[in-house]
Short mmCIF file of C-alpha atoms and ligand atoms in Angstrom, two decimals:
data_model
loop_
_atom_site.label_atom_id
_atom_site.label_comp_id
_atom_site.label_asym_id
_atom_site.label_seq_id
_atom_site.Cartn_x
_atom_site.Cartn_y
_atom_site.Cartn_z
CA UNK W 1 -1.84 24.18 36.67
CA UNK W 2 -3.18 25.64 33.47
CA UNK W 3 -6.77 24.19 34.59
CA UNK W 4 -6.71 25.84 37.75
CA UNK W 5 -6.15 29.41 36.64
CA UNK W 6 -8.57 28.54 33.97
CA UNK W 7 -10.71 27.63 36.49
CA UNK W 8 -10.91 30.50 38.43
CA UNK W 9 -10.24 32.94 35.64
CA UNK W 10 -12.99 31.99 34.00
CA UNK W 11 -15.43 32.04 36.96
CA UNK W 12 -17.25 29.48 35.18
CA UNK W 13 -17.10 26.72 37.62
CA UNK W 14 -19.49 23.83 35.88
CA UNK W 15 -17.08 24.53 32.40
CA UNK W 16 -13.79 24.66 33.61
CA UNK W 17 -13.97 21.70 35.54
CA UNK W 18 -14.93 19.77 32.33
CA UNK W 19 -12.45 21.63 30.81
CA UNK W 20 -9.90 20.28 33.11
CA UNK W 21 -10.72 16.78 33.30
CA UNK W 22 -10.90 16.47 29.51
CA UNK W 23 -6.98 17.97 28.91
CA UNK W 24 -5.94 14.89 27.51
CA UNK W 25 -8.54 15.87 24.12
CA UNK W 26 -7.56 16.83 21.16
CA UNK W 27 -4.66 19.09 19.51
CA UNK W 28 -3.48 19.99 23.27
CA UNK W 29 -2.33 16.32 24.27
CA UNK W 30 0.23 16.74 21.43
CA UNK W 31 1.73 19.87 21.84
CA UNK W 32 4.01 19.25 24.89
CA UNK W 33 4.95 15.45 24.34
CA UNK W 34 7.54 13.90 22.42
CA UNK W 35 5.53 11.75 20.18
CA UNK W 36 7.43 9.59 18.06
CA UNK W 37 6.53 7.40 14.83
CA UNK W 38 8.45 4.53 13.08
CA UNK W 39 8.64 4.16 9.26
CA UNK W 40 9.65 0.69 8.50
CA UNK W 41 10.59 -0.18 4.74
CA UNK W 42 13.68 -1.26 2.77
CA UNK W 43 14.89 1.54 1.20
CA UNK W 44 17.63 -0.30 -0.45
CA UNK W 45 17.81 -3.58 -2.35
CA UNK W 46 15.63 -5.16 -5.17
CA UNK W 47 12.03 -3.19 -4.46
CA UNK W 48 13.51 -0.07 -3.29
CA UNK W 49 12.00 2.14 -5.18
CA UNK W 50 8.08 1.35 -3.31
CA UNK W 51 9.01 1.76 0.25
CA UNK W 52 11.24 5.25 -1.38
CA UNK W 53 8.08 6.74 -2.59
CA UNK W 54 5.62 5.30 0.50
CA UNK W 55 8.07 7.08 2.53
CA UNK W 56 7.66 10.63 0.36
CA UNK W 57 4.33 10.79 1.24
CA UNK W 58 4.43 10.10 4.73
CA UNK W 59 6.83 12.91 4.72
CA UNK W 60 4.59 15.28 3.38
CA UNK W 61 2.05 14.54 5.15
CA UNK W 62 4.38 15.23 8.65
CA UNK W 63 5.26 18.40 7.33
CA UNK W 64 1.49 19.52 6.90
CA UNK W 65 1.19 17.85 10.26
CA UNK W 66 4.01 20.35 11.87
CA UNK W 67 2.83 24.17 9.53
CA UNK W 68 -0.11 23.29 11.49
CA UNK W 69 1.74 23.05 14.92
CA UNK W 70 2.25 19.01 15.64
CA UNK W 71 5.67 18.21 15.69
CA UNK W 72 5.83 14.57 15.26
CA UNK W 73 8.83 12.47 15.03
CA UNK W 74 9.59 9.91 12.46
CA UNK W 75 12.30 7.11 13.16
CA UNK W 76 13.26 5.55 9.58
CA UNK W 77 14.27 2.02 9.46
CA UNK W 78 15.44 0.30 6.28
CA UNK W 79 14.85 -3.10 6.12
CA UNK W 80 16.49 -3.26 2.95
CA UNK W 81 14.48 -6.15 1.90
CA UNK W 82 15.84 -8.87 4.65
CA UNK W 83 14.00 -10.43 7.03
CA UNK W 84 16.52 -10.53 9.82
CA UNK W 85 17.38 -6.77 9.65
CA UNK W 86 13.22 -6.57 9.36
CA UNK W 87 12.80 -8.49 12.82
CA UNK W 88 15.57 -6.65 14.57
CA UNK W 89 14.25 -3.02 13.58
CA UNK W 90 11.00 -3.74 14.75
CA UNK W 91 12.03 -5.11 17.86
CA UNK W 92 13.83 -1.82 18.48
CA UNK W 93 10.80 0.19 17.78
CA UNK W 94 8.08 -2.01 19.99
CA UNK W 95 11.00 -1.38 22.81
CA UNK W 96 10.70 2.48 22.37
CA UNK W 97 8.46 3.80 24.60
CA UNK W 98 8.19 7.17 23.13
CA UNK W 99 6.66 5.55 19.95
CA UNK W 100 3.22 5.16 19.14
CA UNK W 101 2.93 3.30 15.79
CA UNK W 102 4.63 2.51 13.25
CA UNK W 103 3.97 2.83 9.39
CA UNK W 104 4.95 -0.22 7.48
CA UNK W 105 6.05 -2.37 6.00
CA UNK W 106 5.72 -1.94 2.31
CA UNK W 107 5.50 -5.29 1.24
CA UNK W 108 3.25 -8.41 2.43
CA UNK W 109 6.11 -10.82 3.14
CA UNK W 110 7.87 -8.14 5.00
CA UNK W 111 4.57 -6.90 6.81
CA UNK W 112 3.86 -10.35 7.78
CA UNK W 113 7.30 -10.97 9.23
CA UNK W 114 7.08 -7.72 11.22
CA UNK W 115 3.35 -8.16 12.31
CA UNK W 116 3.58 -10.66 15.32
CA UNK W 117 5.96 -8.75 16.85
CA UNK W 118 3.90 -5.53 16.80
CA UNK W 119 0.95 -7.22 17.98
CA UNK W 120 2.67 -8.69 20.72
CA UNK W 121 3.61 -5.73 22.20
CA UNK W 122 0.58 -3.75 21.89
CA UNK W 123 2.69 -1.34 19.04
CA UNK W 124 -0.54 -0.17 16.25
CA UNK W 125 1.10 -1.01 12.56
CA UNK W 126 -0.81 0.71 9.55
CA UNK W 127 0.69 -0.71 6.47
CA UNK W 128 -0.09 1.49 3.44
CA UNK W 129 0.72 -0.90 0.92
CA UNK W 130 0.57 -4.35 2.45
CA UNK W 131 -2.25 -6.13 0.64
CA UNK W 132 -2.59 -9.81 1.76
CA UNK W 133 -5.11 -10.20 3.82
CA UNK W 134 -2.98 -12.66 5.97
CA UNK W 135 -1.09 -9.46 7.24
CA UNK W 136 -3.99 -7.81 9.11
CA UNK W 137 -5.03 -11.11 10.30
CA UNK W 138 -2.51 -11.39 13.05
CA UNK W 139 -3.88 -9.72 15.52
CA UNK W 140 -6.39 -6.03 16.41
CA UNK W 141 -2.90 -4.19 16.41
CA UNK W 142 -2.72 -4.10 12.81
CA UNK W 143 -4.30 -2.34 10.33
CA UNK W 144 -3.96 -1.58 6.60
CA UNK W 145 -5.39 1.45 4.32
CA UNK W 146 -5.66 -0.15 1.19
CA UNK W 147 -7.70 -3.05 -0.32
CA UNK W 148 -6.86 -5.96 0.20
CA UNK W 149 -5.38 -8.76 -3.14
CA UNK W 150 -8.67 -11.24 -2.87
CA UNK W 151 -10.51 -8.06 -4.21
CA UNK W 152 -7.67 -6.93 -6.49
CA UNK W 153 -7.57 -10.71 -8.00
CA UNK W 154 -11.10 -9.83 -8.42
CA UNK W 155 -11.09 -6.68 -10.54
CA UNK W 156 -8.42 -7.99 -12.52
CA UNK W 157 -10.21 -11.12 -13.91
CA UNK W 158 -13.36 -8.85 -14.21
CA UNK W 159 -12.03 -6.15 -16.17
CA UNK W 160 -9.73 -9.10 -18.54
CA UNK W 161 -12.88 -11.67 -19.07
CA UNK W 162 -15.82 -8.57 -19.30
CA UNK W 163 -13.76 -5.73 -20.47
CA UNK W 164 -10.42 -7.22 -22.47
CA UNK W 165 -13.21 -10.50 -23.63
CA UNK W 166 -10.09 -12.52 -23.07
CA UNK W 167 -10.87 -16.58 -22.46
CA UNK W 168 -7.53 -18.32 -22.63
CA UNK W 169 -4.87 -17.09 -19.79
CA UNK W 170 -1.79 -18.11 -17.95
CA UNK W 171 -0.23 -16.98 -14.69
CA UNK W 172 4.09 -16.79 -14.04
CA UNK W 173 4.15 -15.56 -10.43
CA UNK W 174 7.19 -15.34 -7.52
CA UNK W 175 7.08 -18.60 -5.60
CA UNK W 176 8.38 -16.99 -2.70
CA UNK W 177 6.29 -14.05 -2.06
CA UNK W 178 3.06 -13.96 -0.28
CA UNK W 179 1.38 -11.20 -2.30
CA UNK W 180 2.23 -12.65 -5.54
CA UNK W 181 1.47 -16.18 -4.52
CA UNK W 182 -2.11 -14.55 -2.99
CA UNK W 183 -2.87 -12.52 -6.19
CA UNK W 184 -2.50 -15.44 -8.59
CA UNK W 185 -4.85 -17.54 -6.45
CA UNK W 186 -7.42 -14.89 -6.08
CA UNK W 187 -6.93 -13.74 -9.75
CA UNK W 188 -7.24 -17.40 -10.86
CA UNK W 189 -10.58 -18.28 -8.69
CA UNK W 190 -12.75 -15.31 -10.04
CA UNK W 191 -11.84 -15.88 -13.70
CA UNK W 192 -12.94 -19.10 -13.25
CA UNK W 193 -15.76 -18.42 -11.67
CA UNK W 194 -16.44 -15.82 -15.09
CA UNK W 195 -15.87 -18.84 -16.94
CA UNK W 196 -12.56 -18.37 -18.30
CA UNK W 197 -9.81 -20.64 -18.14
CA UNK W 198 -6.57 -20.31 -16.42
CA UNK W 199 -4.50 -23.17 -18.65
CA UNK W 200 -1.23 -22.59 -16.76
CA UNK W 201 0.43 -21.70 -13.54
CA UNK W 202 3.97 -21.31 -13.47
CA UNK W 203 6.29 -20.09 -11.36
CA UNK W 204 10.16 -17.99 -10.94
CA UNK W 205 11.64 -17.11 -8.08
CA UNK W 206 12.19 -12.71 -7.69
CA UNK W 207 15.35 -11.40 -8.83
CA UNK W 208 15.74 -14.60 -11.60
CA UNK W 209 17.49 -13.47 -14.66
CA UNK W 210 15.96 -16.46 -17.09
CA UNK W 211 12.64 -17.05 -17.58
CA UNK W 212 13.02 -18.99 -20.90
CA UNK W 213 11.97 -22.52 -19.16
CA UNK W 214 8.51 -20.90 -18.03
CA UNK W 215 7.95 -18.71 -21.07
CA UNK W 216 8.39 -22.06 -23.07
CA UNK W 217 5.36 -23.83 -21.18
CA UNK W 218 3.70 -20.87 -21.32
CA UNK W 219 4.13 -20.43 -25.02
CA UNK W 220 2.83 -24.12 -25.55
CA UNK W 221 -0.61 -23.02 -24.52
CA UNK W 222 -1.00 -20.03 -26.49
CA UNK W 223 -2.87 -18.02 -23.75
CA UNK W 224 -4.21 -14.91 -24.88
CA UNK W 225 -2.68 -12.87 -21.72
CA UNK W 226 -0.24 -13.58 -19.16
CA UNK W 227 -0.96 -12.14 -15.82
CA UNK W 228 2.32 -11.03 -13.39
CA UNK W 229 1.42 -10.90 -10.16
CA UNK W 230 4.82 -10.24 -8.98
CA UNK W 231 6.71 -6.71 -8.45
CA UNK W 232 8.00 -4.05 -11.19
CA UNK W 233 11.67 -5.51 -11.57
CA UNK W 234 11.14 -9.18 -12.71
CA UNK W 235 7.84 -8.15 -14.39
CA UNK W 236 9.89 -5.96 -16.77
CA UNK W 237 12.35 -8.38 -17.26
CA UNK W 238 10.26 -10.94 -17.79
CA UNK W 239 7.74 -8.96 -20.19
CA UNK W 240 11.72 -8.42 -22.40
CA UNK W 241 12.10 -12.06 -22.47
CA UNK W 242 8.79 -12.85 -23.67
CA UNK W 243 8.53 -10.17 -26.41
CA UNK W 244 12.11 -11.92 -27.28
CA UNK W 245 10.91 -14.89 -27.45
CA UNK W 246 7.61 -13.17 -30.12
CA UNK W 247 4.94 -14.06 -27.42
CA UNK W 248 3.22 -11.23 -28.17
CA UNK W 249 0.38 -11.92 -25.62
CA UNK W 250 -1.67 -9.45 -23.67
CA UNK W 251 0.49 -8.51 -20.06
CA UNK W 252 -1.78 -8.07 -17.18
CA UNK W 253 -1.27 -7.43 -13.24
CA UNK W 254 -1.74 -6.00 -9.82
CA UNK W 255 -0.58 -2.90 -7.81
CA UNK W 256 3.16 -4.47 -7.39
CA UNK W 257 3.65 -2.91 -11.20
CA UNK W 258 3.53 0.62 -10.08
CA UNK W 259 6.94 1.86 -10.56
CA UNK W 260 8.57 4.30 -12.83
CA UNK W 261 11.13 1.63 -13.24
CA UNK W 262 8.36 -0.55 -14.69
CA UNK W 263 9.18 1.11 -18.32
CA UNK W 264 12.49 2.34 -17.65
CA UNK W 265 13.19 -1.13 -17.56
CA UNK W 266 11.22 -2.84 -19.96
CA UNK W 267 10.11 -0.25 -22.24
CA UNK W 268 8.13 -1.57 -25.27
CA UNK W 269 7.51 -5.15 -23.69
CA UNK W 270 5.66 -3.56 -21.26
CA UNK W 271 3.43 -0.91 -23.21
CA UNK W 272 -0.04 -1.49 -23.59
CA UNK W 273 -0.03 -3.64 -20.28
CA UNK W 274 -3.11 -3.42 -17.57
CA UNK W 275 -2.95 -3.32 -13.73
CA UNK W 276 -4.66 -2.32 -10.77
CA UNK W 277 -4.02 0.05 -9.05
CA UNK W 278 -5.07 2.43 -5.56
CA UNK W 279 -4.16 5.53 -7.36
CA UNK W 280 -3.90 7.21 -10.35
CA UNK W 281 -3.04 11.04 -11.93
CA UNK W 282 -6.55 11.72 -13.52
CA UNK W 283 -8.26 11.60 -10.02
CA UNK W 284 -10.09 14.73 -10.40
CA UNK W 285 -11.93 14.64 -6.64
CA UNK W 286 -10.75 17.57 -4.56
CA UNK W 287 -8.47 15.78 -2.38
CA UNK W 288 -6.70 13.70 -4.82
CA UNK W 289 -6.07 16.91 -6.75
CA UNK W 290 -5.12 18.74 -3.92
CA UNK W 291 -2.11 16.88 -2.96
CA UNK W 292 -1.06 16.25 -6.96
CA UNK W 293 -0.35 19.55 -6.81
CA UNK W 294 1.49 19.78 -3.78
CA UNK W 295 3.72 17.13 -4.05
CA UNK W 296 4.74 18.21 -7.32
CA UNK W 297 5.56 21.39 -5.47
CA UNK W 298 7.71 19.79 -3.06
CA UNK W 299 9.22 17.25 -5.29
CA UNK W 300 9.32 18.03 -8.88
CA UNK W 301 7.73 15.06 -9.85
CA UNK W 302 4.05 12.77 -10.10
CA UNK W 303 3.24 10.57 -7.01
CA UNK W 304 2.41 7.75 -7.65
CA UNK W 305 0.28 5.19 -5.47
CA UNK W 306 2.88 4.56 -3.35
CA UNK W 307 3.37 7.93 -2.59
CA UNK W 308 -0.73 8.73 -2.37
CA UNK W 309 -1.16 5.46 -0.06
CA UNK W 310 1.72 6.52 2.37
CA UNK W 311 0.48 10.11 2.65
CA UNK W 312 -3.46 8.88 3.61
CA UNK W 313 -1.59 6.36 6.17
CA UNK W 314 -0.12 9.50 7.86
CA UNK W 315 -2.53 11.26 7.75
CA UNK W 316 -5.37 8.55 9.16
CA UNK W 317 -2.52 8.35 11.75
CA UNK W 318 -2.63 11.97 13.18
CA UNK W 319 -6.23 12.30 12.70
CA UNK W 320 -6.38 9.09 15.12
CA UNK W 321 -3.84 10.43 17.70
CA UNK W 322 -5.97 13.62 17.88
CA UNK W 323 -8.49 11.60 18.61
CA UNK W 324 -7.73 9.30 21.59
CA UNK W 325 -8.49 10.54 24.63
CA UNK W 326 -5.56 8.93 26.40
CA UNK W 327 -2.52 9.08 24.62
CA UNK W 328 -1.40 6.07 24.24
CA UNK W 329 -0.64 2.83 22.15
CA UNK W 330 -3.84 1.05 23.28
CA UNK W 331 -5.88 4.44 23.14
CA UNK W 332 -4.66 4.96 19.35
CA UNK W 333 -5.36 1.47 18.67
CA UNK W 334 -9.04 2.49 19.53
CA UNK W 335 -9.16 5.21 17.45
CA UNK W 336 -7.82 3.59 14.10
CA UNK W 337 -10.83 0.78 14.58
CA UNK W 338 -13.53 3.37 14.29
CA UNK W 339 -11.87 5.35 11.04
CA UNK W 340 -14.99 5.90 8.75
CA UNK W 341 -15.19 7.61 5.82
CA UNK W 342 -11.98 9.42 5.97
CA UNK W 343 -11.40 11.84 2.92
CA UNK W 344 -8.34 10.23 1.56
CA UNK W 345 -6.50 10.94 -1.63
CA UNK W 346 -6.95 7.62 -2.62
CA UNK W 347 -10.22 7.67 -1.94
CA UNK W 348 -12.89 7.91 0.92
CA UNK W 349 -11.47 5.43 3.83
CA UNK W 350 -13.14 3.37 6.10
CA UNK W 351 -11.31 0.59 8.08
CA UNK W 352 -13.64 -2.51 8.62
CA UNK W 353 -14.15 -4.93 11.43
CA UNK W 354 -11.07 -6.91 9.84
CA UNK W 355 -9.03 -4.10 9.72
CA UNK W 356 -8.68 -3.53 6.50
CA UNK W 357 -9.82 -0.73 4.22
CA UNK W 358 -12.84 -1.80 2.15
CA UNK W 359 -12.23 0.91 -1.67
CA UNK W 360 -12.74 0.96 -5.00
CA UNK W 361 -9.48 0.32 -7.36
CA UNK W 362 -8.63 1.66 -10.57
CA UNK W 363 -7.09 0.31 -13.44
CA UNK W 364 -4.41 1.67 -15.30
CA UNK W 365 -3.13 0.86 -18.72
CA UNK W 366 1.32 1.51 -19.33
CA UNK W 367 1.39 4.04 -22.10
CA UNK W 368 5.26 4.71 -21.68
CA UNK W 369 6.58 6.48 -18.66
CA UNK W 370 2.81 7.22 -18.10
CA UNK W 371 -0.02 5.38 -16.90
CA UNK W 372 -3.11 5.98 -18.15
CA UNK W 373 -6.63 5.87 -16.09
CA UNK W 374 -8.90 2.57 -17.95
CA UNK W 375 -11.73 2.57 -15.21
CA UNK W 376 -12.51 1.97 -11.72
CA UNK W 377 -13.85 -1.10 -10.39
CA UNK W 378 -15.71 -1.00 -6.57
CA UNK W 379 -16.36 -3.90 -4.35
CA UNK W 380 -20.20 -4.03 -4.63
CA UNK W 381 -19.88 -3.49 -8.41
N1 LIG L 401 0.78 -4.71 -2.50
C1 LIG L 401 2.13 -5.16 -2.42
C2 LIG L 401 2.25 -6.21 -1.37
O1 LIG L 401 1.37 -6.37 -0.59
C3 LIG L 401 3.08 -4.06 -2.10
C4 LIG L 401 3.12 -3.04 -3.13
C5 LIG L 401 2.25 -2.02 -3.08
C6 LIG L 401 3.95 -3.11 -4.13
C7 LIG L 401 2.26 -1.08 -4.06
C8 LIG L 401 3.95 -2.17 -5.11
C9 LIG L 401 3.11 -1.16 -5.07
O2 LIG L 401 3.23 -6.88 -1.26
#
């Protein structure tokens, strides 16, 4: 109806028709449908704290989304770090008609559980977070917006054998998880490669209370640094039982140590440690600094990468919504495969023909509650 007064309102024939046919473009497609989006995390149990602050920034980044007129809705379901509750959640999102993607999971196992089922019904999934690069393999429904662990593996054993001059190192990762079994392998293969050796792999299982038994054969080898692949919890508690124990060697690992609980919990054991990271405070590019400052406005506090990686998901996720021409789950799909150079606050953006998001990571070294910015490593460095 609209089109036709526009039509003949307008007088301009050749226009209006255009007009008209194209009324599915842009902000206008929005404005009068229910859109609905799915966060799916576990915002309770043992790595709460990751899919708490993923979940802050896809909040903010809604409530830019609606000062600026699109109101979209976001359906929260907590996983709370169980598969089974994980499968059933995102069986009751693919079934909801009325949503168009959902953001999630947090972590890889989780994302990997979740991912067949999204793909199988046609449902786009961005994780923020999810880094192995099995997750985005499952199908051209999902997507990610962060590097992926073969190149985080990478930085890590650059920047320990080039910049730390370290030879002699061992790994201790979780058995059970995907991204920390991933990490270690990748880690492991490019310090090789840089001639260093790896001169023992151990493992524990997350949530473990005693690592003596590991620490022991660790200890035998007298590696210069230990690298944790694993997730802030056991990697504090393990760093306490070490120190303990007076191995005072060099703690290293990946983005899974980027938690304020990292120190609360293990305090000195874990000062003067190194990991990589998609984030960090000192990004001084205009984007970065932009949303610093408003999300300590809205929350009192520092985001972290979390927070910075589930904020750029959103907002990659709007920006492709605006963009399909039809709306719907197939159309978005579309428009998240051609996301190029998208000004994120964790850095420019482009999703590749895998799906995943090909950036440069930092590395960040624990200097009490704070982290503190050691360099940034890129892919074609
Ligand atoms: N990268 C982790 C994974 O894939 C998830 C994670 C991201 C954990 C960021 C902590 C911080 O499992």
């Amino acid at each position: 109806m609209r089109c036709v007064i526009a039509f003949f309102a307008a007088g301009l024939s050749i226009l209006a028709v255009f007009g008209c046919t194209d009324n599915n473009s842009g902000k206008d497609k929005l404005e009068n449908t229910t859109i609905k989006v799915a966060f799916l995390g576990s915002l309770t149990g043992n790595t709460s704290s990751f899919s708490k602050n993923t979940l802050l920034g896809v909040e903010m980044a809604l409530k830019e989304a609606r000062q600026n007129g699109l109101n979209i809705e976001l359906i929260i379901k907590n996983n709370a770090g169980r598969a089974e509750k994980a499968i059933e959640n995102m069986k009751a999102i693919v079934k909801d008609n009325e949503i168009y993607a959902v953001l999630g999971e947090v972590s890889s196992t989780m994302s990997l559980t979740v991912a067949p089922i999204a793909q199988q019904a046609g449902l786009p999934m961005i994780t923020p977070t999810s880094t192995n690069p099995r997750v985005t393999e499952v199908g051209n429904y999902i997507f990610r917006i962060c590097f992926i662990d073969p190149f985080q593996g990478f930085v890590m054993a650059k920047f320990a054998r080039e910049h730390l001059n370290l030879n002699k190192v061992a790994v201790l990762k979780d058995r059970q998880s995907d991204y920390s079994k991933g990490l270690a392998e990748f880690f492991t293969n490019t310090f090789k490669k840089l001639e260093g050796d790896v001169v023992m792999d151990e493992v524990y299982k997350s949530g473990d209370r005693d690592f003596r038994v590991q620490l022991e054969q660790i200890r035998k080898f007298q590696p210069e640094a230990i690298f944790l692949p694993g997730y802030y919890r056991d990697v504090a508690m393990i760093a306490r039982q070490a120190r303990k124990m007076g191995i005072q060697a060099q703690l290293l690992g990946g983005d899974g140590w980027d938690s304020d609980k990292l120190f609360e919990i293990g305090r000195d054991a874990v000062n003067g440690g190194y990991f990589s990271n998609h984030f960090a405070l000192e990004k001084n590019d205009e984007p970065a600094q932009r949303f610093i400052q408003a999300f300590r406005e809205q929350y009192q506090r520092n985001p972290d990468g979390l927070a910075a990686r589930g904020y750029d998901a959103t907002k990659i996720l709007i920006h492709a919504l605006k963009s399909s021409k039809i709306l719907s789950r197939e159309g978005l799909r579309e428009q998240l495969a051609e996301i190029k150079n998208f000004p994120g606050v964790t850095g420019p953006t482009s999703i590749n023909q895998n799906r995943n998001a090909e950036k440069p990571a930092v590395v960040v070294k624990v200097e009490g509650p704070m982290n503190r910015y050691i360099t940034t490593i890129s892919p074609t460095n």
